[in-house]
Short mmCIF file of C-alpha atoms and ligand atoms in Angstrom, two decimals:
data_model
loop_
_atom_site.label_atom_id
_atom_site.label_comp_id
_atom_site.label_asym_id
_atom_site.label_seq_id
_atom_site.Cartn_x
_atom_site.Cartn_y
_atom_site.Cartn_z
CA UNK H 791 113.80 59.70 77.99
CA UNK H 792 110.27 60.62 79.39
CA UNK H 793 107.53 61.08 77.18
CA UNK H 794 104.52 62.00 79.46
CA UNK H 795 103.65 65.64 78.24
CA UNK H 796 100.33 64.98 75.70
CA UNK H 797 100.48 68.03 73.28
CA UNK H 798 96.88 69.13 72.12
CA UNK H 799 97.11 67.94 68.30
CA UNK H 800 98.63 70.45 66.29
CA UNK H 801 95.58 69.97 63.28
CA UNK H 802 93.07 71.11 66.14
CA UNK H 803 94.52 74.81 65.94
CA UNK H 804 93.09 77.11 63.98
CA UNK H 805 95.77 78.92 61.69
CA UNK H 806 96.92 82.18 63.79
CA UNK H 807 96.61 85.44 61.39
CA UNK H 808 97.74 88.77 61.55
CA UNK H 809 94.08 89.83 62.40
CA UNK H 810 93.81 87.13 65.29
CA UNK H 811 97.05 89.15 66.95
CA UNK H 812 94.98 92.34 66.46
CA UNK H 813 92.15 90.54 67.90
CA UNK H 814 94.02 89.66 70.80
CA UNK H 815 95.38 93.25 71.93
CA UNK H 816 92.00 94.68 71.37
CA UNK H 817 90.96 91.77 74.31
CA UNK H 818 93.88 92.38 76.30
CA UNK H 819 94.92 88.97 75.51
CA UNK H 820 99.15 88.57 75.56
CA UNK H 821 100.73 87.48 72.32
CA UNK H 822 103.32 84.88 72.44
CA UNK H 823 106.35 84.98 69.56
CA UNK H 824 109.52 82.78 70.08
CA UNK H 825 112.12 82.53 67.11
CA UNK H 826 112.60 78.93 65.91
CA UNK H 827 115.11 77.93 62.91
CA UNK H 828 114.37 73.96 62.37
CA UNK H 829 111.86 71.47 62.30
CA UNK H 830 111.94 69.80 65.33
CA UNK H 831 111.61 73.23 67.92
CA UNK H 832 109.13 74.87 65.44
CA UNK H 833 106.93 71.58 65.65
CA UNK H 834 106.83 71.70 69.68
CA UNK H 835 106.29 75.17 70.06
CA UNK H 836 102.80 74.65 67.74
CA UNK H 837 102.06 72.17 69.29
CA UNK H 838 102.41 74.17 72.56
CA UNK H 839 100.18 76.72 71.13
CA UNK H 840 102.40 79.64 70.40
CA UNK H 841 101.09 82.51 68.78
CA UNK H 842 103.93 83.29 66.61
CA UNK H 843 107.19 81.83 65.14
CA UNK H 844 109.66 84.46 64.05
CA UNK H 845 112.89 83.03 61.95
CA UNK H 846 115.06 86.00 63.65
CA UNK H 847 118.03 86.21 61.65
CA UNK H 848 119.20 85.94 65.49
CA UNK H 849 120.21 82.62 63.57
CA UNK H 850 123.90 84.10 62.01
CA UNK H 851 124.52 83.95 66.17
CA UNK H 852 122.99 81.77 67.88
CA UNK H 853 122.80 78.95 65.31
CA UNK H 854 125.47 79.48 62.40
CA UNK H 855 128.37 81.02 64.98
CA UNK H 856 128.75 84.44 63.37
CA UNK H 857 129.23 87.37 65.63
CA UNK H 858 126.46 89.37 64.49
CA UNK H 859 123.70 89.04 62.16
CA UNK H 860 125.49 90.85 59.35
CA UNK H 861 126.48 87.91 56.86
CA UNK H 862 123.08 86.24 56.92
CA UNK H 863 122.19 85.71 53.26
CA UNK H 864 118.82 85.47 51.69
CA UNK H 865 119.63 82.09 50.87
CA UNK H 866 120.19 81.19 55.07
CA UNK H 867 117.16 82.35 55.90
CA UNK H 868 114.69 80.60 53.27
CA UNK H 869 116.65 77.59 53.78
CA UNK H 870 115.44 77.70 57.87
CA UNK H 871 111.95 79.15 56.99
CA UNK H 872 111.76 75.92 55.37
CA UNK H 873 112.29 73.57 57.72
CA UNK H 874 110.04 76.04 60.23
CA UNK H 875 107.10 75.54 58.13
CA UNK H 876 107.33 72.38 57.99
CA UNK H 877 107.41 71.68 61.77
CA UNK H 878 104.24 74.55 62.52
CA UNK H 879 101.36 74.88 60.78
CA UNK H 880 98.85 76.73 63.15
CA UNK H 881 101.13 79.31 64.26
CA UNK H 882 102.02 83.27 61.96
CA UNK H 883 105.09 82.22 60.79
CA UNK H 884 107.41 85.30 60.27
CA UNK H 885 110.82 85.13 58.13
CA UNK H 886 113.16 88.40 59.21
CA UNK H 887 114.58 90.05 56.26
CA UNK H 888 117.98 89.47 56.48
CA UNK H 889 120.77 92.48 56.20
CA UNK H 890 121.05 94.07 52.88
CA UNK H 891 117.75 92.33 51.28
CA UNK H 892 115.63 95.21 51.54
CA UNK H 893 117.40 98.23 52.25
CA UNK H 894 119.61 98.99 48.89
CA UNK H 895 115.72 99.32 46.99
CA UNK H 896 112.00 99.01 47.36
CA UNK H 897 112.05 96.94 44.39
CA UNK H 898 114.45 94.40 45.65
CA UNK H 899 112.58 94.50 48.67
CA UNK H 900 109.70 93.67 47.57
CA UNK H 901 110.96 90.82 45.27
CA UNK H 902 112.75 89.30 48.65
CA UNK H 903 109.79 89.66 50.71
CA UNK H 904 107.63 87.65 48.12
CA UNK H 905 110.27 84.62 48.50
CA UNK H 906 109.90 84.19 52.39
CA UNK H 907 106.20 83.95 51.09
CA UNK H 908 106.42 81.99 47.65
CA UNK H 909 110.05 79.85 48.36
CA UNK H 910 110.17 80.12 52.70
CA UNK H 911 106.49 78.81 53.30
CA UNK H 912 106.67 82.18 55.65
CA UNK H 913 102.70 83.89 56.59
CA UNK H 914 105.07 87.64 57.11
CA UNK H 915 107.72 88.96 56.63
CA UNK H 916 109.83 91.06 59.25
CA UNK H 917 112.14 94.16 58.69
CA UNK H 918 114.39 96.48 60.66
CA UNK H 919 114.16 100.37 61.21
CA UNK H 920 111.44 103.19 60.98
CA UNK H 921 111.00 106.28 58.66
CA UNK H 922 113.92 105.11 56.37
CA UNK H 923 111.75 102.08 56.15
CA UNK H 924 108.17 103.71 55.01
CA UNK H 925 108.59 103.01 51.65
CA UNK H 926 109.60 99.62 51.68
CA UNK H 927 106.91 98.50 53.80
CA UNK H 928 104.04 100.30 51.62
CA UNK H 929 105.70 98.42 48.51
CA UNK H 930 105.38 94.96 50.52
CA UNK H 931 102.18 95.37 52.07
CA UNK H 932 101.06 96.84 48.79
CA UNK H 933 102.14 93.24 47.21
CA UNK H 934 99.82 91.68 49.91
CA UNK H 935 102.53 90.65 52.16
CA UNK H 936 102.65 91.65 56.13
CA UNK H 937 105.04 93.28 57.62
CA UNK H 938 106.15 93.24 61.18
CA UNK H 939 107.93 96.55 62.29
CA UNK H 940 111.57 96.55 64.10
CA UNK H 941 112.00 99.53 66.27
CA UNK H 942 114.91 100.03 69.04
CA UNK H 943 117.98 98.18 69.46
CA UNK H 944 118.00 97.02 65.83
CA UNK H 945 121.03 94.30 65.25
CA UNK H 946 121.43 95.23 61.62
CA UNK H 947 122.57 98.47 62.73
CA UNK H 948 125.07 97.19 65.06
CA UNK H 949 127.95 99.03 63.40
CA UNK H 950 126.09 102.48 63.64
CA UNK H 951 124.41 101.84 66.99
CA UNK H 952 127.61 101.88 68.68
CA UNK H 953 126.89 98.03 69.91
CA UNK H 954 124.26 96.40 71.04
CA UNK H 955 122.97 99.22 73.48
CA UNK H 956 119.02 99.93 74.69
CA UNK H 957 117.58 102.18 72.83
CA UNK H 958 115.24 105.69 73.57
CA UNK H 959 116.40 106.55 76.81
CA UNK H 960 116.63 110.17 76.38
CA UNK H 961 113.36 112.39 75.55
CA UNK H 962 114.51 113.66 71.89
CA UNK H 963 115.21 109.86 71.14
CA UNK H 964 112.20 108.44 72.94
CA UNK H 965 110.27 110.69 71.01
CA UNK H 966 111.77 109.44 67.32
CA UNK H 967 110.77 106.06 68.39
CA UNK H 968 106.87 107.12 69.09
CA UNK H 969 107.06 108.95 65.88
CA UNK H 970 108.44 106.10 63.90
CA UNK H 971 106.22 103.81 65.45
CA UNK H 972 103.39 106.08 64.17
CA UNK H 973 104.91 105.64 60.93
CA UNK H 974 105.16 102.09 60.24
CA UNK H 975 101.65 101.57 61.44
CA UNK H 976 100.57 104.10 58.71
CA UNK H 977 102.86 102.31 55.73
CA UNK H 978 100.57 99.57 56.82
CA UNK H 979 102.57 97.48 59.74
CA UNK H 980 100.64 94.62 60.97
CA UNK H 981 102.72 94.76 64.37
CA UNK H 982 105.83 96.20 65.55
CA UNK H 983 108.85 94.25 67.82
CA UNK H 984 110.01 97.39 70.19
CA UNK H 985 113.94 96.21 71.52
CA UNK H 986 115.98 96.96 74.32
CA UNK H 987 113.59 100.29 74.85
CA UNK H 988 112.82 101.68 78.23
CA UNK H 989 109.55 99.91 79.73
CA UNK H 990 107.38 103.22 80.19
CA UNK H 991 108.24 104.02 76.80
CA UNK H 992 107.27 100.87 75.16
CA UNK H 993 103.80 100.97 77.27
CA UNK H 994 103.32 104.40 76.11
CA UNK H 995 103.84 103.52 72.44
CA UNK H 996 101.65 100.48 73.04
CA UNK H 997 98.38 102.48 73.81
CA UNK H 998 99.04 105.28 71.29
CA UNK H 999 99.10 102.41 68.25
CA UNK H 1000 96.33 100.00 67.36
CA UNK H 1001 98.84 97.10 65.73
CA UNK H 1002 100.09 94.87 68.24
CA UNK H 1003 103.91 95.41 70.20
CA UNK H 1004 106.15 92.54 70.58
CA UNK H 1005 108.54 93.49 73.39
CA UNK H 1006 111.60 92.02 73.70
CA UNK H 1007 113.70 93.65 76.84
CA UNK H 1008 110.75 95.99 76.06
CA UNK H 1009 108.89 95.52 80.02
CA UNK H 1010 105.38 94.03 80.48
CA UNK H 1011 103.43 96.87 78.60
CA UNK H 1012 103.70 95.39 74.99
CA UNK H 1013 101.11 93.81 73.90
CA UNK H 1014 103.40 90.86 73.37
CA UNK H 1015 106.75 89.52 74.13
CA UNK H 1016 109.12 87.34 72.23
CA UNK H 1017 112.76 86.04 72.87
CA UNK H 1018 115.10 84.59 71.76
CA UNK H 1019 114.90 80.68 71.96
CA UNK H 1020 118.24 79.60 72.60
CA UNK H 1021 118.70 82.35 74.96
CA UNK H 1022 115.28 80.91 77.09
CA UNK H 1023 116.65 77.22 76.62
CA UNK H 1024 120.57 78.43 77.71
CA UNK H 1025 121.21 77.02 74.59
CA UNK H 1026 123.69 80.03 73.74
CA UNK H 1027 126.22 80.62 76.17
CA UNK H 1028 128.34 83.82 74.46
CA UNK H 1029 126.30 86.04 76.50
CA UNK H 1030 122.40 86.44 77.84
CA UNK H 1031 121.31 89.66 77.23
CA UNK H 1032 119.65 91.36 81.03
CA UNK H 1033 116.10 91.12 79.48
CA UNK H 1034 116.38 87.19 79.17
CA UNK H 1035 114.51 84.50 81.27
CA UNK H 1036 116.35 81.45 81.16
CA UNK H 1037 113.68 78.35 81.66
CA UNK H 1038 116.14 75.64 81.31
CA UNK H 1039 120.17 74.83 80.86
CA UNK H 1040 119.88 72.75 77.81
CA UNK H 1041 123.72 74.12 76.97
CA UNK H 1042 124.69 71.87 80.36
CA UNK H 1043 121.99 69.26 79.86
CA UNK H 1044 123.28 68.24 76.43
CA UNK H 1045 127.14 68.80 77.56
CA UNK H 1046 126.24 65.86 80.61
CA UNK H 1047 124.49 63.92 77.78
CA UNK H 1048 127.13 63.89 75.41
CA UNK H 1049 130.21 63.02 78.27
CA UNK H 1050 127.67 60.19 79.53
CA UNK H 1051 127.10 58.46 76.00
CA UNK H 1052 131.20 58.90 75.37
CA UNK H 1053 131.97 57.09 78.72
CA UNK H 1054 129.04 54.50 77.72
CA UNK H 1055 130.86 54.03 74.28
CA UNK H 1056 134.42 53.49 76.39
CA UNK H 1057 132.85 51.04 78.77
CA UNK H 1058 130.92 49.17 75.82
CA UNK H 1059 128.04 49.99 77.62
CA UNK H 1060 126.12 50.92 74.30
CA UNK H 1061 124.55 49.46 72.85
CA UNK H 1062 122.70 47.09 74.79
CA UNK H 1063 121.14 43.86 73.54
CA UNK H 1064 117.98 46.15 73.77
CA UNK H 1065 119.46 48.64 71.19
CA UNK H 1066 120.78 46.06 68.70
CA UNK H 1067 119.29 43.78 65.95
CA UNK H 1068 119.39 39.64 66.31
CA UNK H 1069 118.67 37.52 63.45
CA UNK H 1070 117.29 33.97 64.14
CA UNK H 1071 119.23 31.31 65.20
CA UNK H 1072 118.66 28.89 62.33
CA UNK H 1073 119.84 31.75 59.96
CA UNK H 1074 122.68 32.01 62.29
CA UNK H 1075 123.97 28.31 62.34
CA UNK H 1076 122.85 28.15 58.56
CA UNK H 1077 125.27 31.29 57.92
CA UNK H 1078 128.48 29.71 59.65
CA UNK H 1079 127.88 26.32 58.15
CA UNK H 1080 128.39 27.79 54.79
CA UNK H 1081 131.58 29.81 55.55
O1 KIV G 1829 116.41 88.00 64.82
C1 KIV G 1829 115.67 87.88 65.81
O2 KIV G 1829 115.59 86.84 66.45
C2 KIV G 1829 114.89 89.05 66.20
C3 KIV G 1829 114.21 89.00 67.52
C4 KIV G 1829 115.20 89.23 68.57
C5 KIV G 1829 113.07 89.94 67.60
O3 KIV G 1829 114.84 90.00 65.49
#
């Protein structure tokens, strides 16, 4: 196993906030978002310097086998914040509000949104949808909780969406995502993820609001981009959505790794002396003279 990448220390960071992401579209600067759901990734990716962590309830798929994010409970999600925040302490760490935790009231919303804060170790919270939405986020932000917007292809609405299709391609629609963009930065938005949404129209909404966009098969225009993790690490192998860059084949590095320990095992291979424990020879002879 190599070992040679040095990781700037992750105490060295300053904590990212939701003003620092501000700060950074105002400079032009690219925010960088990748979804985590355990210890191990989120503590890498701080240490690699990420801007943001979101704990996508992309985690019913690509981590607890469900088809769609639909039965991802409260209780999922905090559970995974968790272990997130206990891996990355430098980067915004975002819990997504899972399906049916903040649309049935503003109350329960609220009340949710506070336990990705008080019980998830979460910096933000993250919900789906626009002007059905406005009231919600007021109530949250109101509580002193930040919100990150969902606009586009939103998952939750799989069922009424027709599938999981790109979003705003005609001019009446394109236009209902500017104006619900507008919205949620009004109710008080500290950013908004635009999904699966024409590239000219996610630049366009990107200079006419002042809270950061996090694009995600959103084009180069947004102001950020985040994906997926398993989908970058070809972790997933269902399907890669078009808008995915795949950096590496961990799905085929960890299939060789598992067949090559299971043909070790056969040929008694593993352990090595290296990998195993001796006791001393004296405690050795002493041990079979008294059987
Ligand atoms: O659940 C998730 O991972 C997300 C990202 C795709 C933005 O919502």
């Amino acid at each position: 196993m190599s070992t040679t990448t040095v990781f700037p220390a992750t105490s060295s960071r300053k904590k990212v906030t939701t003003l620092a992401l501000r700060q950074k579209k105002e400079r032009g600067e690219p925010i960088s978002m990748l979804t985590a759901y355990d210890y191990p990734t989120a503590l890498i990716m701080d240490q690699a310097g990420m801007d943001s962590i979101l704990v996508g309830d992309s985690l019913g798929m690509v981590v607890l086998g469900y088809e769609n994010t639909l039965p991802v409970t409260m209780e999922d999600m905090l559970h995974h914040c968790r272990a997130v925040a206990r891996g990355a302490k430098a980067a915004l760490l975002i819990g997504d509000m899972p399906f049916m935790s903040y649309q049935a009231s503003v109350e329960e919303a609220v009340r949710n949104a506070g336990r990705f804060l008080q019980n998830g170790g979460m910096d933000a919270v993250k919900l789906e949808g626009g002007h059905e939405r406005v009231e919600a986020v007021k109530a949250i932000v109101a509580a002193g909780i930040p919100v990150l917007g969902h606009l586009g292809l939103t998952p939750q609405s799989v069922n009424q969406l027709g599938g999981f299709r790109a979003q705003g391609k005609t001019a009446a629609t394109a236009k209902r995502l500017l104006e619900d963009a507008f919205l949620l930065e009004e109710a008080g938005c500290f950013g908004i993820v635009l999904e699966s949404v024409p590239a000219r129209l996610a630049e366009l909404i990107s200079h006419k609001i002042s809270i950061p966009t996090i694009g995600i098969g959103a084009g180069v225009g947004c102001d950020g981009q985040v994906l997926v993790t398993h989908d970058l690490l070809g972790l997933f192998e269902r399907f890669t959505p078009k808008f995915v860059k795949q950096y590496a084949d961990l799905h085929e590095q960890m299939r060789n790794a598992f067949t090559e320990y299971m043909a070790d095992v056969q040929a008694k291979s593993f352990p090595g002396p290296e990998h195993s424990v001796e006791m001393k020879d004296e405690e050795w002879e002493e041990l079979l003279k008294s059987l």
